[in-house]
GROMACS .gro file of C-alpha atoms in nm:
model
  366
    1MET     CA    1   0.709  -2.081  -1.404
    2ALA     CA    2   0.533  -1.852  -1.650
    3ALA     CA    3   0.412  -1.502  -1.576
    4GLY     CA    4   0.053  -1.502  -1.462
    5ARG     CA    5  -0.191  -1.443  -1.184
    6SER     CA    6  -0.098  -1.598  -0.853
    7SER     CA    7  -0.342  -1.783  -0.636
    8PHE     CA    8  -0.328  -1.552  -0.333
    9SER     CA    9  -0.511  -1.229  -0.259
   10PHE     CA   10  -0.455  -0.940  -0.023
   11ALA     CA   11  -0.734  -0.850   0.217
   12THR     CA   12  -0.545  -0.561   0.376
   13ALA     CA   13  -0.497  -0.237   0.185
   14LEU     CA   14  -0.135  -0.204   0.079
   15SER     CA   15   0.075   0.090  -0.035
   16LEU     CA   16   0.407   0.109  -0.221
   17THR     CA   17   0.623   0.404  -0.319
   18TYR     CA   18   0.854   0.361  -0.617
   19THR     CA   19   1.088   0.548  -0.849
   20SER     CA   20   1.120   0.453  -1.215
   21LEU     CA   21   1.431   0.568  -1.401
   22HIS     CA   22   1.372   0.340  -1.696
   23PRO     CA   23   1.057   0.322  -1.914
   24THR     CA   24   0.912  -0.028  -1.954
   25LEU     CA   25   0.591  -0.155  -2.106
   26PRO     CA   26   0.490  -0.376  -1.809
   27LEU     CA   27   0.493  -0.076  -1.572
   28LEU     CA   28   0.310   0.142  -1.824
   29LEU     CA   29   0.031  -0.116  -1.855
   30ALA     CA   30   0.012  -0.195  -1.485
   31THR     CA   31  -0.034   0.171  -1.394
   32HIS     CA   32  -0.269   0.273  -1.675
   33LEU     CA   33  -0.485  -0.039  -1.647
   34ASN     CA   34  -0.475  -0.028  -1.266
   35LEU     CA   35  -0.358  -0.387  -1.246
   36PHE     CA   36  -0.230  -0.332  -0.893
   37SER     CA   37  -0.584  -0.292  -0.762
   38ALA     CA   38  -0.642  -0.667  -0.793
   39SER     CA   39  -0.399  -0.702  -0.502
   40ASN     CA   40  -0.551  -0.411  -0.307
   41LEU     CA   41  -0.234  -0.212  -0.371
   42SER     CA   42  -0.206   0.161  -0.422
   43VAL     CA   43   0.117   0.284  -0.579
   44HIS     CA   44   0.283   0.622  -0.561
   45SER     CA   45   0.561   0.740  -0.791
   46VAL     CA   46   0.840   0.960  -0.656
   47PRO     CA   47   1.054   1.131  -0.924
   48LEU     CA   48   1.427   1.121  -0.853
   49PRO     CA   49   1.691   1.238  -1.101
   50SER     CA   50   1.930   0.942  -1.112
   51SER     CA   51   2.041   0.611  -0.965
   52LYS     CA   52   2.251   0.747  -0.679
   53PRO     CA   53   1.977   0.947  -0.501
   54ALA     CA   54   1.731   0.667  -0.578
   55ALA     CA   55   1.955   0.410  -0.408
   56ASP     CA   56   1.995   0.643  -0.111
   57ALA     CA   57   1.615   0.682  -0.096
   58LEU     CA   58   1.579   0.303  -0.085
   59ARG     CA   59   1.820   0.281   0.207
   60SER     CA   60   1.646   0.558   0.399
   61GLY     CA   61   1.298   0.418   0.337
   62GLU     CA   62   1.184   0.718   0.133
   63ILE     CA   63   1.091   0.478  -0.146
   64ASP     CA   64   1.019   0.104  -0.140
   65LEU     CA   65   1.124   0.005  -0.492
   66LEU     CA   66   1.348   0.130  -0.772
   67ILE     CA   67   1.311   0.040  -1.137
   68GLY     CA   68   1.641   0.141  -1.286
   69PRO     CA   69   1.937   0.043  -1.502
   70PHE     CA   70   2.116  -0.273  -1.393
   71GLY     CA   71   2.457  -0.134  -1.483
   72SER     CA   72   2.429   0.158  -1.242
   73VAL     CA   73   2.307  -0.057  -0.953
   74LEU     CA   74   2.582  -0.309  -1.024
   75ARG     CA   75   2.855  -0.045  -1.039
   76GLU     CA   76   2.750   0.106  -0.707
   77ARG     CA   77   2.756  -0.236  -0.543
   78VAL     CA   78   3.101  -0.316  -0.685
   79PHE     CA   79   3.252   0.003  -0.549
   80ALA     CA   80   3.080  -0.035  -0.212
   81ILE     CA   81   3.238  -0.379  -0.169
   82SER     CA   82   3.573  -0.252  -0.296
   83ALA     CA   83   3.570   0.039  -0.050
   84SER     CA   84   3.493  -0.193   0.241
   85GLY     CA   85   3.804  -0.398   0.173
   86ASN     CA   86   3.594  -0.712   0.208
   87SER     CA   87   3.599  -0.955  -0.084
   88ASP     CA   88   3.275  -1.125   0.027
   89THR     CA   89   3.008  -1.054  -0.238
   90SER     CA   90   2.720  -1.227  -0.058
   91GLY     CA   91   2.614  -0.951   0.183
   92GLN     CA   92   2.431  -0.643   0.061
   93ASP     CA   93   2.189  -0.369   0.162
   94LEU     CA   94   2.007  -0.354  -0.173
   95THR     CA   95   1.857  -0.654  -0.350
   96ILE     CA   96   1.768  -0.705  -0.715
   97LEU     CA   97   1.428  -0.877  -0.726
   98GLY     CA   98   1.426  -0.942  -1.099
   99GLN     CA   99   1.449  -0.792  -1.445
  100LEU     CA  100   1.187  -0.605  -1.646
  101SER     CA  101   1.355  -0.570  -1.985
  102LEU     CA  102   1.605  -0.797  -2.152
  103ALA     CA  103   1.745  -0.592  -2.437
  104PRO     CA  104   1.919  -0.255  -2.467
  105SER     CA  105   1.610  -0.056  -2.567
  106PHE     CA  106   1.784   0.253  -2.699
  107ALA     CA  107   1.933   0.383  -3.022
  108ILE     CA  108   2.164   0.654  -3.150
  109ALA     CA  109   1.948   0.897  -3.344
  110SER     CA  110   2.076   1.199  -3.534
  111THR     CA  111   1.947   1.509  -3.704
  112PRO     CA  112   1.854   1.452  -4.071
  113ASP     CA  113   2.184   1.586  -4.205
  114ILE     CA  114   2.380   1.304  -4.036
  115ARG     CA  115   2.319   0.970  -4.207
  116ARG     CA  116   2.630   0.769  -4.118
  117ILE     CA  117   2.786   0.685  -3.784
  118TYR     CA  118   3.127   0.815  -3.881
  119ASP     CA  119   2.969   1.153  -3.952
  120LEU     CA  120   2.953   1.188  -3.572
  121THR     CA  121   3.324   1.274  -3.576
  122ASN     CA  122   3.381   1.594  -3.373
  123LYS     CA  123   3.018   1.590  -3.260
  124THR     CA  124   2.857   1.580  -2.916
  125ILE     CA  125   2.603   1.307  -2.833
  126LEU     CA  126   2.335   1.404  -2.582
  127LEU     CA  127   2.275   1.126  -2.330
  128SER     CA  128   1.935   1.022  -2.204
  129SER     CA  129   2.014   1.039  -1.832
  130SER     CA  130   2.263   1.157  -1.572
  131SER     CA  131   2.609   1.007  -1.536
  132SER     CA  132   2.512   0.780  -1.245
  133SER     CA  133   2.222   0.632  -1.444
  134SER     CA  134   2.391   0.582  -1.780
  135VAL     CA  135   2.717   0.396  -1.713
  136ALA     CA  136   2.604   0.082  -1.896
  137GLU     CA  137   2.444   0.253  -2.194
  138THR     CA  138   2.744   0.483  -2.246
  139ALA     CA  139   2.975   0.180  -2.234
  140LEU     CA  140   2.760   0.005  -2.494
  141MET     CA  141   2.753   0.315  -2.712
  142GLN     CA  142   3.132   0.336  -2.693
  143LYS     CA  143   3.142  -0.027  -2.806
  144VAL     CA  144   2.912   0.040  -3.102
  145LEU     CA  145   3.099   0.353  -3.210
  146SER     CA  146   3.439   0.188  -3.169
  147LEU     CA  147   3.336  -0.071  -3.427
  148TRP     CA  148   3.311   0.220  -3.670
  149GLY     CA  149   3.651   0.356  -3.567
  150LEU     CA  150   3.523   0.632  -3.340
  151HIS     CA  151   3.657   0.672  -2.987
  152LEU     CA  152   3.531   0.883  -2.698
  153GLU     CA  153   3.715   1.213  -2.635
  154ARG     CA  154   3.931   1.171  -2.946
  155ASP     CA  155   3.644   1.168  -3.199
  156TYR     CA  156   3.326   1.262  -3.012
  157GLN     CA  157   3.194   1.374  -2.674
  158PHE     CA  158   2.906   1.274  -2.447
  159GLN     CA  159   2.687   1.541  -2.289
  160HIS     CA  160   2.476   1.459  -1.982
  161PRO     CA  161   2.140   1.637  -1.966
  162THR     CA  162   2.044   1.879  -1.693
  163PRO     CA  163   1.810   1.683  -1.459
  164SER     CA  164   1.453   1.803  -1.481
  165PRO     CA  165   1.322   1.955  -1.156
  166SER     CA  166   0.963   1.891  -1.264
  167ALA     CA  167   0.723   1.643  -1.112
  168ASN     CA  168   0.800   1.383  -1.378
  169GLY     CA  169   1.180   1.393  -1.337
  170PRO     CA  170   1.354   1.150  -1.578
  171ALA     CA  171   1.046   1.120  -1.799
  172ASP     CA  172   1.058   1.494  -1.868
  173THR     CA  173   1.433   1.473  -1.937
  174ALA     CA  174   1.370   1.205  -2.200
  175ALA     CA  175   1.091   1.415  -2.355
  176LYS     CA  176   1.319   1.719  -2.367
  177ASN     CA  177   1.592   1.518  -2.537
  178PHE     CA  178   1.342   1.401  -2.796
  179ALA     CA  179   1.229   1.759  -2.855
  180ALA     CA  180   1.590   1.876  -2.877
  181LEU     CA  181   1.659   1.620  -3.148
  182LEU     CA  182   1.353   1.730  -3.347
  183ASN     CA  183   1.447   2.098  -3.309
  184GLY     CA  184   1.820   2.054  -3.355
  185ARG     CA  185   1.880   2.248  -3.032
  186THR     CA  186   1.835   2.203  -2.659
  187GLU     CA  187   1.599   2.427  -2.465
  188HIS     CA  188   1.907   2.635  -2.376
  189GLY     CA  189   1.995   2.687  -2.742
  190ASP     CA  190   2.287   2.445  -2.763
  191PRO     CA  191   2.311   2.265  -3.100
  192VAL     CA  192   2.222   1.894  -3.102
  193SER     CA  193   2.366   1.654  -3.359
  194ALA     CA  194   2.266   1.322  -3.202
  195THR     CA  195   2.122   1.176  -2.887
  196LEU     CA  196   2.050   0.842  -2.724
  197LEU     CA  197   1.681   0.767  -2.742
  198GLN     CA  198   1.516   0.511  -2.517
  199TRP     CA  199   1.199   0.318  -2.587
  200PRO     CA  200   0.928   0.440  -2.651
  201TYR     CA  201   1.086   0.745  -2.817
  202THR     CA  202   1.266   0.519  -3.064
  203SER     CA  203   0.919   0.411  -3.181
  204LEU     CA  204   0.775   0.764  -3.190
  205LEU     CA  205   1.020   0.863  -3.463
  206SER     CA  206   0.785   0.698  -3.714
  207SER     CA  207   0.502   0.935  -3.626
  208PRO     CA  208   0.344   1.101  -3.933
  209ALA     CA  209   0.330   1.421  -3.728
  210ILE     CA  210   0.706   1.458  -3.785
  211PRO     CA  211   0.772   1.606  -4.132
  212ALA     CA  212   0.986   1.378  -4.347
  213GLU     CA  213   1.245   1.649  -4.410
  214THR     CA  214   1.305   1.699  -4.035
  215ARG     CA  215   1.262   1.339  -3.924
  216PRO     CA  216   1.566   1.224  -3.718
  217TYR     CA  217   1.764   0.932  -3.854
  218VAL     CA  218   1.838   0.617  -3.652
  219LEU     CA  219   2.210   0.549  -3.695
  220ALA     CA  220   2.226   0.237  -3.477
  221ARG     CA  221   2.000   0.037  -3.251
  222ALA     CA  222   2.192  -0.104  -2.957
  223GLU     CA  223   2.005  -0.437  -2.966
  224ASP     CA  224   2.150  -0.502  -3.314
  225TYR     CA  225   2.500  -0.502  -3.165
  226THR     CA  226   2.456  -0.670  -2.827
  227ALA     CA  227   2.167  -0.892  -2.720
  228PRO     CA  228   2.059  -1.018  -2.483
  229TRP     CA  229   2.143  -0.741  -2.237
  230THR     CA  230   2.048  -0.699  -1.872
  231ASP     CA  231   1.865  -0.369  -1.878
  232ALA     CA  232   1.596  -0.250  -1.634
  233VAL     CA  233   1.585  -0.424  -1.296
  234MET     CA  234   1.369  -0.398  -0.983
  235VAL     CA  235   1.563  -0.314  -0.669
  236ALA     CA  236   1.449  -0.304  -0.305
  237SER     CA  237   1.610  -0.260   0.033
  238SER     CA  238   1.735  -0.602   0.142
  239ALA     CA  239   1.558  -0.562   0.476
  240SER     CA  240   1.221  -0.534   0.298
  241THR     CA  241   1.256  -0.868   0.119
  242THR     CA  242   1.185  -1.080   0.428
  243GLY     CA  243   0.841  -1.177   0.552
  244THR     CA  244   0.886  -0.973   0.870
  245SER     CA  245   0.910  -0.644   0.680
  246PRO     CA  246   0.596  -0.426   0.654
  247VAL     CA  247   0.689  -0.363   0.288
  248TYR     CA  248   0.716  -0.730   0.195
  249GLU     CA  249   0.349  -0.785   0.104
  250ALA     CA  250   0.343  -0.463  -0.098
  251LEU     CA  251   0.644  -0.582  -0.299
  252ARG     CA  252   0.467  -0.912  -0.369
  253ALA     CA  253   0.154  -0.727  -0.482
  254PHE     CA  254   0.359  -0.501  -0.708
  255LEU     CA  255   0.526  -0.795  -0.877
  256ARG     CA  256   0.190  -0.961  -0.923
  257GLY     CA  257   0.060  -0.653  -1.105
  258LEU     CA  258   0.363  -0.647  -1.332
  259GLY     CA  259   0.322  -1.020  -1.393
  260ASP     CA  260  -0.035  -0.962  -1.504
  261ALA     CA  261   0.094  -0.696  -1.742
  262GLU     CA  262   0.342  -0.945  -1.888
  263VAL     CA  263   0.054  -1.183  -1.957
  264LEU     CA  264  -0.134  -0.911  -2.146
  265ILE     CA  265   0.173  -0.829  -2.356
  266ARG     CA  266   0.218  -1.192  -2.462
  267ASP     CA  267  -0.153  -1.264  -2.516
  268THR     CA  268  -0.255  -1.174  -2.869
  269GLU     CA  269  -0.623  -1.169  -2.766
  270SER     CA  270  -0.542  -0.881  -2.526
  271GLU     CA  271  -0.381  -0.664  -2.792
  272THR     CA  272  -0.677  -0.427  -2.818
  273VAL     CA  273  -0.660  -0.353  -2.445
  274VAL     CA  274  -0.283  -0.310  -2.457
  275LEU     CA  275  -0.296  -0.076  -2.755
  276ALA     CA  276  -0.565   0.136  -2.592
  277ALA     CA  277  -0.348   0.176  -2.282
  278ILE     CA  278  -0.046   0.274  -2.491
  279ARG     CA  279  -0.253   0.526  -2.686
  280GLN     CA  280  -0.378   0.686  -2.366
  281ALA     CA  281  -0.043   0.684  -2.186
  282LEU     CA  282   0.161   0.825  -2.476
  283ASP     CA  283  -0.112   1.025  -2.652
  284VAL     CA  284  -0.049   0.860  -2.988
  285ASP     CA  285  -0.267   0.715  -3.261
  286GLU     CA  286  -0.336   0.347  -3.327
  287ALA     CA  287  -0.058   0.305  -3.582
  288ILE     CA  288   0.211   0.446  -3.353
  289ALA     CA  289   0.076   0.244  -3.059
  290LYS     CA  290   0.121  -0.071  -3.269
  291THR     CA  291   0.480   0.033  -3.347
  292VAL     CA  292   0.549   0.097  -2.978
  293LEU     CA  293   0.412  -0.246  -2.885
  294GLY     CA  294   0.585  -0.423  -3.173
  295ASP     CA  295   0.922  -0.267  -3.095
  296TRP     CA  296   0.896  -0.368  -2.730
  297LYS     CA  297   0.802  -0.727  -2.811
  298HIS     CA  298   1.076  -0.756  -3.073
  299SER     CA  299   1.344  -0.636  -2.832
  300GLN     CA  300   1.232  -0.878  -2.562
  301GLU     CA  301   1.226  -1.174  -2.801
  302GLN     CA  302   1.603  -1.146  -2.839
  303ARG     CA  303   1.655  -1.301  -2.497
  304VAL     CA  304   1.791  -1.656  -2.473
  305GLY     CA  305   1.523  -1.920  -2.417
  306THR     CA  306   1.222  -1.697  -2.474
  307SER     CA  307   0.897  -1.887  -2.440
  308LYS     CA  308   0.574  -1.868  -2.247
  309ALA     CA  309   0.742  -2.091  -1.989
  310GLN     CA  310   1.031  -1.847  -1.941
  311PRO     CA  311   1.052  -1.761  -1.570
  312VAL     CA  312   0.898  -1.420  -1.521
  313PHE     CA  313   1.146  -1.143  -1.438
  314GLN     CA  314   1.438  -1.387  -1.469
  315MET     CA  315   1.773  -1.223  -1.539
  316ASP     CA  316   1.926  -1.370  -1.851
  317PRO     CA  317   2.271  -1.513  -1.766
  318LEU     CA  318   2.419  -1.427  -2.105
  319GLY     CA  319   2.263  -1.080  -2.095
  320THR     CA  320   2.417  -1.018  -1.753
  321LEU     CA  321   2.759  -1.130  -1.876
  322ASN     CA  322   2.724  -0.909  -2.185
  323THR     CA  323   2.655  -0.609  -1.963
  324LEU     CA  324   2.942  -0.692  -1.730
  325ASP     CA  325   3.189  -0.748  -2.011
  326THR     CA  326   3.099  -0.428  -2.196
  327MET     CA  327   3.119  -0.219  -1.881
  328LYS     CA  328   3.457  -0.367  -1.791
  329GLN     CA  329   3.587  -0.319  -2.144
  330PHE     CA  330   3.507   0.052  -2.142
  331GLY     CA  331   3.623   0.146  -1.794
  332ALA     CA  332   3.300   0.151  -1.594
  333PHE     CA  333   3.470  -0.037  -1.307
  334GLU     CA  334   3.799   0.150  -1.317
  335GLY     CA  335   3.919   0.187  -0.958
  336ALA     CA  336   3.742  -0.124  -0.827
  337ALA     CA  337   3.934  -0.375  -0.618
  338GLN     CA  338   4.193  -0.578  -0.807
  339GLY     CA  339   4.067  -0.926  -0.892
  340PHE     CA  340   3.704  -0.846  -0.807
  341ASN     CA  341   3.477  -1.149  -0.855
  342TYR     CA  342   3.204  -1.003  -1.075
  343ALA     CA  343   3.056  -1.340  -1.170
  344ASP     CA  344   3.005  -1.434  -0.806
  345LEU     CA  345   2.840  -1.100  -0.730
  346VAL     CA  346   2.561  -1.157  -0.984
  347ARG     CA  347   2.505  -1.522  -0.890
  348ALA     CA  348   2.147  -1.542  -0.766
  349GLY     CA  349   2.065  -1.696  -0.428
  350VAL     CA  350   1.897  -1.643  -0.093
  351GLY     CA  351   2.038  -1.334   0.078
  352ARG     CA  352   2.250  -1.240  -0.221
  353PHE     CA  353   2.263  -0.930  -0.442
  354VAL     CA  354   2.021  -1.104  -0.683
  355ASP     CA  355   1.752  -1.282  -0.486
  356TYR     CA  356   1.433  -1.417  -0.646
  357GLY     CA  357   1.267  -1.492  -0.312
  358VAL     CA  358   0.996  -1.226  -0.343
  359ARG     CA  359   0.924  -1.324  -0.703
  360ASP     CA  360   0.910  -1.694  -0.618
  361SER     CA  361   0.666  -1.628  -0.334
  362VAL     CA  362   0.427  -1.484  -0.592
  363PHE     CA  363   0.473  -1.707  -0.896
  364GLY     CA  364   0.633  -2.018  -0.749
  365GLU     CA  365   0.993  -2.126  -0.783
  366ALA     CA  366   1.150  -2.155  -1.127
   0.00000   0.00000   0.00000
């Protein structure tokens, strides 16, 4: 089952409200090239600051879909089951429909005076998102830094950003972090030594608009230490994933638009169209747009079994285990029920936490 256009169409106008906490190229292309219109779908983005309020908004029906970090969604589900005292991992109120990125698309970047990881000793690292949205990336960063002999609290600190109240929410927070790194200070005047940068900001560091003497230095790219990695996932209310839900057809149309974007990314003949969309969306020149595209494709090629026949939006089993293991190793599940069956929780199936039913109704079963 490869990503591609499905054989159905939607005669009725559809609408879907979503929150994106994680930048991905398929969503960027689908929105800027209006790929959802082929399914008669209009989409509306609602900015929310982090995973916890986004999950609550899914449950209340304020939004229909969340694109966010797998680790945060997973952690919330683990603690919900633990609090219930029920060891059954099959029931849930939120469902993962599939995965949008299969590599940890972030890096530790520092001000120009810091050129080695161990120079982060006694420094504070500015994180890219709030605590509820960054549990997996902070665990992975602890893993990377521990390999260099640095340990959280003893040798360095993490600082969570102040959520942006603006209309763009997390996107503005990421932009402010990028600006803080370039300026060496936050907007509040606090000194910045290093920060976590997500794609596409990792690619924007090569911009000629940044003077060489002030250009931040990439100390470590997460994908060089752990890949594959289950990163951005699509999450919906479990009740909306059945054919009786009024949101069901809109979810199918949304996935179709993202599937069409995946086709464009993989199709070399569509590169001109893709680059034009990236240039418009990020306000960059052709050279930087090519870097942005190349970095995204490179990170996604690190998945296991990558090919044009790879099931679209399929969660990589090894990537999921890598995420689970790293989070467990660095205390992300501290306080969860003793003997919790993490492997069973992420086992895909009908009515389970990971359920490909909506995806399969669009692209066919894997």
